[in-house]
PDB file of C-alpha atoms in Angstrom:
ATOM      1  CA  UNK D 466     -10.660   3.769  -9.708  1.00 57.00           C
ATOM      2  CA  UNK D 467     -12.245   4.733  -6.568  1.00 58.00           C
ATOM      3  CA  UNK D 468     -15.248   7.025  -6.901  1.00 50.00           C
ATOM      4  CA  UNK D 469     -15.171   9.631  -4.097  1.00 45.00           C
ATOM      5  CA  UNK D 470     -18.053  11.590  -2.708  1.00 45.00           C
ATOM      6  CA  UNK D 471     -19.649  14.236  -5.117  1.00 46.00           C
ATOM      7  CA  UNK D 472     -17.391  17.116  -5.587  1.00 47.00           C
ATOM      8  CA  UNK D 473     -14.193  15.089  -4.855  1.00 52.00           C
ATOM      9  CA  UNK D 474     -11.940  13.809  -7.607  1.00 71.00           C
ATOM     10  CA  UNK D 475     -11.767  10.104  -8.405  1.00 87.00           C
ATOM     11  CA  UNK D 476      -8.432   8.311  -7.676  1.00 92.00           C
ATOM     12  CA  UNK D 477      -6.612   5.903  -9.794  1.00 96.00           C
ATOM     13  CA  UNK D 478      -5.567   2.684  -8.043  1.00 96.00           C
ATOM     14  CA  UNK D 479      -1.856   1.803  -7.459  1.00 97.00           C
ATOM     15  CA  UNK D 480      -2.052  -1.140  -9.986  1.00 97.00           C
ATOM     16  CA  UNK D 481      -3.442  -0.362 -13.436  1.00 97.00           C
ATOM     17  CA  UNK D 482      -2.784  -3.759 -15.023  1.00 96.00           C
ATOM     18  CA  UNK D 483      -4.683  -5.602 -17.787  1.00 96.00           C
ATOM     19  CA  UNK D 484      -7.333  -6.747 -15.238  1.00 96.00           C
ATOM     20  CA  UNK D 485      -7.978  -3.078 -14.249  1.00 97.00           C
ATOM     21  CA  UNK D 486      -8.639  -1.857 -17.820  1.00 97.00           C
ATOM     22  CA  UNK D 487     -12.250  -2.818 -18.043  1.00 97.00           C
ATOM     23  CA  UNK D 488     -13.297  -1.631 -14.583  1.00 96.00           C
ATOM     24  CA  UNK D 489     -11.387   1.663 -15.248  1.00 96.00           C
ATOM     25  CA  UNK D 490     -13.329   2.134 -18.428  1.00 96.00           C
ATOM     26  CA  UNK D 491     -16.660   1.635 -16.790  1.00 95.00           C
ATOM     27  CA  UNK D 492     -15.735   3.991 -13.885  1.00 93.00           C
ATOM     28  CA  UNK D 493     -14.484   6.743 -16.279  1.00 93.00           C
ATOM     29  CA  UNK D 494     -17.651   6.333 -18.454  1.00 92.00           C
ATOM     30  CA  UNK D 495     -19.821   6.920 -15.451  1.00 90.00           C
ATOM     31  CA  UNK D 496     -17.832  10.063 -14.597  1.00 87.00           C
ATOM     32  CA  UNK D 497     -18.195  11.624 -18.032  1.00 84.00           C
ATOM     33  CA  UNK D 498     -21.443  13.209 -17.071  1.00 84.00           C
ATOM     34  CA  UNK D 499     -19.907  15.907 -14.856  1.00 84.00           C
ATOM     35  CA  UNK D 500     -18.702  19.217 -16.198  1.00 87.00           C
ATOM     36  CA  UNK D 501     -15.048  18.366 -15.417  1.00 90.00           C
ATOM     37  CA  UNK D 502     -13.249  15.150 -14.650  1.00 92.00           C
ATOM     38  CA  UNK D 503      -9.940  15.545 -12.737  1.00 94.00           C
ATOM     39  CA  UNK D 504      -8.445  12.255 -11.765  1.00 95.00           C
ATOM     40  CA  UNK D 505      -5.846  11.944  -8.904  1.00 96.00           C
ATOM     41  CA  UNK D 506      -2.958   9.749 -10.050  1.00 97.00           C
ATOM     42  CA  UNK D 507      -0.143  10.210  -7.455  1.00 96.00           C
ATOM     43  CA  UNK D 508      -0.505   6.711  -6.142  1.00 96.00           C
ATOM     44  CA  UNK D 509      -0.090   4.797  -9.436  1.00 98.00           C
ATOM     45  CA  UNK D 510       2.722   2.289  -9.074  1.00 98.00           C
ATOM     46  CA  UNK D 511       2.210   0.092 -12.224  1.00 97.00           C
ATOM     47  CA  UNK D 512       0.384   0.804 -15.400  1.00 98.00           C
ATOM     48  CA  UNK D 513      -0.414  -1.233 -18.586  1.00 97.00           C
ATOM     49  CA  UNK D 514      -0.864  -0.169 -22.074  1.00 97.00           C
ATOM     50  CA  UNK D 515      -4.583  -1.056 -22.073  1.00 98.00           C
ATOM     51  CA  UNK D 516      -5.197   1.253 -19.123  1.00 98.00           C
ATOM     52  CA  UNK D 517      -3.271   4.110 -20.844  1.00 98.00           C
ATOM     53  CA  UNK D 518      -5.523   3.496 -23.923  1.00 98.00           C
ATOM     54  CA  UNK D 519      -8.559   3.715 -21.629  1.00 98.00           C
ATOM     55  CA  UNK D 520      -7.344   7.123 -20.227  1.00 98.00           C
ATOM     56  CA  UNK D 521      -6.682   8.409 -23.761  1.00 98.00           C
ATOM     57  CA  UNK D 522     -10.147   7.292 -24.909  1.00 97.00           C
ATOM     58  CA  UNK D 523     -11.769   8.941 -21.969  1.00 96.00           C
ATOM     59  CA  UNK D 524      -9.865  12.177 -22.583  1.00 97.00           C
ATOM     60  CA  UNK D 525     -10.970  12.166 -26.200  1.00 97.00           C
ATOM     61  CA  UNK D 526     -14.583  11.484 -25.236  1.00 95.00           C
ATOM     62  CA  UNK D 527     -14.472  14.285 -22.711  1.00 94.00           C
ATOM     63  CA  UNK D 528     -13.082  16.683 -25.322  1.00 94.00           C
ATOM     64  CA  UNK D 529     -15.824  15.819 -27.781  1.00 94.00           C
ATOM     65  CA  UNK D 530     -18.369  16.521 -25.099  1.00 92.00           C
ATOM     66  CA  UNK D 531     -16.762  19.801 -24.181  1.00 93.00           C
ATOM     67  CA  UNK D 532     -15.752  18.493 -20.764  1.00 93.00           C
ATOM     68  CA  UNK D 533     -12.547  19.273 -18.972  1.00 94.00           C
ATOM     69  CA  UNK D 534     -10.370  16.184 -18.405  1.00 95.00           C
ATOM     70  CA  UNK D 535      -7.132  16.230 -16.434  1.00 96.00           C
ATOM     71  CA  UNK D 536      -4.895  13.653 -14.717  1.00 97.00           C
ATOM     72  CA  UNK D 537      -3.691  15.304 -11.580  1.00 96.00           C
ATOM     73  CA  UNK D 538      -0.331  14.763  -9.907  1.00 96.00           C
ATOM     74  CA  UNK D 539       0.554  11.755 -12.019  1.00 97.00           C
ATOM     75  CA  UNK D 540       3.203   9.493 -10.422  1.00 97.00           C
ATOM     76  CA  UNK D 541       6.648   9.247 -12.055  1.00 97.00           C
ATOM     77  CA  UNK D 542       5.700   5.756 -13.219  1.00 98.00           C
ATOM     78  CA  UNK D 543       2.554   6.996 -14.975  1.00 98.00           C
ATOM     79  CA  UNK D 544       4.205  10.078 -16.357  1.00 98.00           C
ATOM     80  CA  UNK D 545       6.988   7.892 -17.912  1.00 98.00           C
ATOM     81  CA  UNK D 546       4.488   5.344 -19.367  1.00 98.00           C
ATOM     82  CA  UNK D 547       2.495   8.133 -20.980  1.00 98.00           C
ATOM     83  CA  UNK D 548       5.712   9.562 -22.547  1.00 97.00           C
ATOM     84  CA  UNK D 549       7.076   6.165 -23.609  1.00 97.00           C
ATOM     85  CA  UNK D 550       3.919   5.461 -25.594  1.00 97.00           C
ATOM     86  CA  UNK D 551       3.728   8.920 -27.054  1.00 97.00           C
ATOM     87  CA  UNK D 552       0.468   9.804 -25.393  1.00 97.00           C
ATOM     88  CA  UNK D 553       1.486  13.131 -23.918  1.00 96.00           C
ATOM     89  CA  UNK D 554      -0.904  14.967 -26.107  1.00 96.00           C
ATOM     90  CA  UNK D 555      -3.726  12.390 -25.760  1.00 98.00           C
ATOM     91  CA  UNK D 556      -3.757  12.263 -21.908  1.00 98.00           C
ATOM     92  CA  UNK D 557      -3.717  15.722 -20.390  1.00 97.00           C
ATOM     93  CA  UNK D 558      -1.672  15.862 -17.155  1.00 97.00           C
ATOM     94  CA  UNK D 559      -1.036  18.459 -14.558  1.00 90.00           C
ATOM     95  CA  UNK D 560       2.548  19.735 -14.806  1.00 69.00           C
TER      96      UNK D 560
END
């Protein structure tokens, strides 16, 4: 996940494979201090189950903290993976 300048939303990388899960978790954890976390996801081309688990955990953590969490403009690949694993309610996405 690339961290943009303050005030800009972070962007998920095109490839969210197993190797991306730990760096994604660290990057999201660092972002959980802001009042809202909106993540740009239009460029995701491949996604693994561990990365979806990381996104679901970050969304749950944000909810517990009273922080807004939203995956914006999810690619068709990401949207399908979220649905296939039944995580529609666990990972909030922009319609």
